[in-house]
Amino acid sequence: MQHELFADGGGPPHRHTSPINRDNLNEAQYEAVTHGGGPLLVIAGAGSGKTRTLVYRVAHLIERGVAPETILLLTFTRRAAQEMLWRAARIADQSCRLVVGGTFHATANLLLRRHGHLIGFSPGFTIIDRGDAEGIVNLIKTSLGLSGPGKRFPSKRMVMNILSGSINKSRPIEELVYDQHLHLSEFIEDLYKIRDHYARFKLDHGLMDYDDLLVNWHRLLTESEEARLEITSRFTHLLIDEYQDTNLMQAEIVRLLAHGHDNVMVVGDDAQSIYSFRGADFYNIMRFPEQFPGTRIIKLEENYRSTQPILSLTNSIIACAEEKFTKNLFTSATGGERPLLHVARNEAAEARFIVDTIKQLTGSGTPLPEIAVLFRSGYHSYKLEMELTSSYIEFEKRGGLKLTESAHIKDVLSFFRILVNPWDNMSWNRILLQLDKVGPKTVQKILASIRGSSDPLRALASYTAAPAWRQGFNKLIALLGSLQREDLTPAALSDLIMEYYEPIFEKIYYDDYPKRRKELEQLQALASSYGDVRSFVDDTALDPPESGQDAGGGEKGDRLILSTIHSAKGLEWDVVFVLGLAEGRFPHQSAVPGEQWEEERRLLYVAATRARKNLYLSWPRELVTPDRKVIRTMMSPFLREINPGLYEKKEGEPDFPGSSHAGPPLREEPVHSLRRGTPAADLAVGLVVQHPFFGRGRIKHLPGPRRVEVAFDRHGDKILHLDYARLEIIG
C-alpha cells in the first residue's frame, strides 16, 4: 500500500539533499510550496498531504530569504504547530524554530500582552479557564437572585455554553437560545444581564477568558491603528491550517492581519467542514477568493491513505454537494476491494453483522485497534455495544458515553436492576436520591431498615417517610407496586418507569433534557426487543473482560474503536464501518434542506475517507420508535445518489414472516406549523397548540407581532418568538 511507503505523511520519499524539489513533492504540492506572493487557497483533499505541504512551505520561505520571525503559522492545536516547525527544521535549518507558530488563542495572548495597552488592557491580565469562568457566572447568578432553593435556572455550565456560543457563532443570545435551547427561552433577559455583569467583572479584575482573547485581538486590529500597523508589518507571511474550521471572527482576524501585503496561504478542505455546532463557518473557505481578490487556488487531489475503490465512492458522496470546490481524489496505488453495503433487517441484525465481520477480520490478522465503527450520534451505537460486550470484544468509545455511563441511563436501569435483584443497594441508592429533599444520610437509614428483609420492596413500602418527602416517596412505592406484575414485558415496564421518571428527569437534567431524552428513547427501543427483564439487565450490565483475558482482551490500546464521526476527523484506520445509514438517521431527522443537509453530507464524506483498506456501510430496514412502532426505513439519500457500481451490496437475513411493518416514514411534516417567517395571522387567544419541547398548550396572550404567550399543560406559561418556536396548531 502506498500509504505505508510515505510514513512521514503524504508525499513521495526523499531522494535528494535539497529540501524543495519535485522529487520530494507531487506536482500540486510543489506548486503550493513554491507559490510566490499574494493570497493562496490550498484545497487539500482527505489524505492528500496538507501537513507536508505546510511544512515544506515554511522551509521554502526561509530558503528564499524570508526572515523566520516574520512568518506566522496558525493551527488549531499547539501540538500541530510544534510538529510542523520541528519537521521544517529537519528539512531546512534550525532557524525554522524562530517562526511564530501556535493556535489563534495563544497568538492572541502573545500580541495582547505586547499591544493590549493600546485598547486599555494591562500586560498583566490573567487568563481564566472554563472552570474559573463558570465560578464567576455562579457568583453573578447568586448576586442577581437567580439561583437558590426552589429556583430553577440554567446551570453555570449551560450559561457559559450559551455566552461562548454567541461569540463563536457571531449570533445574538436570543437567536441562539431559540434555535438550540428553546426550553430555556424564558431566561433570555436574565442571560443578557449575566453577560453584562460577567463582562464588567472581568474588566474590573483584569481577567480574560478564552473567547476574550479572540474578541480583544480583533478589537486591537480594528480600534488601534498603531497596533494594526505594527502587527501587519511584523508578520509578512501568514499560513493558516484547517481553514474550513475557522469561525467568522477568526476569518476576520486573518483578513485584518493580511492588510497591506495579502501574503496569506490558507489550507483546508471544504468537504470536511463539519463543526458548525462549534461556530465553524463553512463559507469562510468558500468566500476566501472573494475576500482576497486575485487568489490562486491549488487543489491537492492525490491521496496517500486509501485505495482507489474507496476514493471513487467518497468522490461520489461529495459530487452532489450544492456548493463545493470540485476535486477528484485519486491514488497511484493499485488494487483494493470495493466498499461493501450491508442491508440489515433491523438494528440487532446490523450489530451482529458488524461483530461477525470484526471476528473474521481479526481472525485473518487485522489488529483490533486498526478497526473503527463510526456513527452519526453517540446513542446510535447502543445496540452494537451490547452485542460487542456479549462477544467479549473490548472497545473504546469516543464522542458520547457508553450506554451504561450516562447518568440518566443509569437512573432508568436502576429500576430494572432492583426487579432482578431487590438487594442491589447501589441501584436503591440511585433511586432514593432522586426523591426531593432526600439526601445520602436519609438514604442510608432507609437502606439499613430493609437490608435484612426477605422482601426489600415490601419492607420499603412499610417505611415511615418524613412529611417533607412523603409525597414523592408514596409515588415511588406506587410505581414499585405496579412493576411487580408478572405479565409485564420489558417494554411495558419501561413505559411505567418513564411515566414516573419523566418529571424527575426534566428537573435533574433541566439544562439539556431534550438532548438526553433521545438517549432514553433509544433505551426504550432496546428494552422492547427483549422478552424478559433478566436478559435485558444482563446485557446492559455485562462488562468486557479484564485485560489479558479471552479474545479481544489485552492492553489498553488493544481495543476496537467506536466513535462519533465528529470525533474521528483527522484519524484513519485500515478498516472502517459506518452504521445506521438510514433516512432519518443519516442525515439526522431534524436536518433541513440547505446548509444543515449539506453538512450531513460532508459528515458522511469524512467518515468514508477515514478508511485505508476496507470500508463497510450498513443500514437497517426497520427501526423501532420510542413508542415501539416498527417503521420501515429507506437507505440514506446520500447513498441513493451513489452509482451502485461503486460498491458491493449484501442483503442481510430476510424479514421474518409477517414483518412487513409499513409504518410511517421517518421524515414527517406537521399538518400546520408556524415555520420561521410565517405570518401569524391565524393565531388567536384560546387556540390549542403543540410545541416540540413543552408539549400541548393553549394560547393565552399575543404580546407582540412575532410573540405569543402559551399556557402549557406541564410547563406553565411561556412567551415564545414565532420566528423560532415550531408551534403546531391543534385546534
Coordinates of N, CA, C and O in Angstrom, one line a residue, residues 271 312-328 598 601 605 641-642:
A271 N -14.9 20.1 1.9 CA -15.7 18.9 2.1 C -15.6 18.3 3.5 O -16.3 17.3 3.8
S312 N -13.1 6.4 -5.0 CA -14.2 6.6 -6.0 C -15.5 6.7 -5.3 O -16.4 7.6 -5.8
L313 N -15.8 6.0 -4.3 CA -17.1 6.1 -3.6 C -17.1 7.5 -2.8 O -18.2 8.1 -2.9
T314 N -16.0 7.9 -2.2 CA -16.1 9.1 -1.5 C -16.2 10.3 -2.4 O -16.9 11.3 -2.1
N315 N -15.6 10.2 -3.6 CA -15.8 11.3 -4.6 C -17.2 11.4 -5.0 O -17.8 12.5 -5.2
S316 N -17.9 10.2 -5.1 CA -19.3 10.2 -5.5 C -20.2 10.8 -4.4 O -21.2 11.5 -4.7
I317 N -19.8 10.6 -3.1 CA -20.6 11.2 -2.0 C -20.7 12.7 -2.1 O -21.7 13.3 -1.9
I318 N -19.5 13.3 -2.3 CA -19.4 14.8 -2.3 C -19.8 15.4 -3.6 O -20.0 16.6 -3.7
A319 N -19.9 14.6 -4.7 CA -20.1 15.2 -6.0 C -21.4 15.9 -6.1 O -21.6 16.9 -6.9
C320 N -22.4 15.5 -5.3 CA -23.7 16.1 -5.4 C -23.9 17.3 -4.4 O -25.0 17.8 -4.3
A321 N -22.8 17.7 -3.7 CA -22.9 18.8 -2.8 C -23.3 20.1 -3.6 O -22.9 20.3 -4.7
E322 N -24.2 20.9 -3.0 CA -24.7 22.1 -3.6 C -23.5 23.1 -3.9 O -23.5 23.8 -4.9
E323 N -22.7 23.3 -2.9 CA -21.6 24.2 -3.0 C -20.3 23.5 -2.7 O -20.2 22.9 -1.6
K324 N -19.3 23.7 -3.5 CA -18.0 22.9 -3.3 C -16.9 23.4 -4.2 O -17.2 24.1 -5.2
F325 N -15.7 23.2 -3.9 CA -14.6 23.3 -4.8 C -14.4 21.9 -5.4 O -14.1 20.9 -4.7
T326 N -14.8 21.7 -6.7 CA -14.8 20.4 -7.3 C -13.4 19.8 -7.3 O -12.4 20.5 -7.7
K327 N -13.3 18.6 -6.8 CA -12.0 17.9 -6.9 C -12.3 16.4 -7.0 O -13.4 15.9 -6.7
N328 N -11.2 15.7 -7.4 CA -11.4 14.2 -7.6 C -10.2 13.5 -7.0 O -9.1 13.6 -7.5
E598 N -26.4 19.8 3.9 CA -25.1 19.7 3.2 C -24.0 19.3 4.2 O -23.1 18.6 3.9
R601 N -24.1 15.7 4.6 CA -23.4 15.0 3.5 C -21.9 15.0 3.8 O -21.2 14.0 3.6
Y605 N -18.9 12.0 4.2 CA -17.7 12.0 3.4 C -16.5 11.9 4.3 O -15.6 11.1 4.1
E641 N -27.8 8.4 -4.0 CA -27.2 9.2 -5.1 C -25.9 8.6 -5.7 O -25.5 9.0 -6.8
I642 N -25.4 7.6 -5.0 CA -24.1 7.0 -5.5 C -24.4 5.9 -6.5 O -25.4 5.1 -6.4

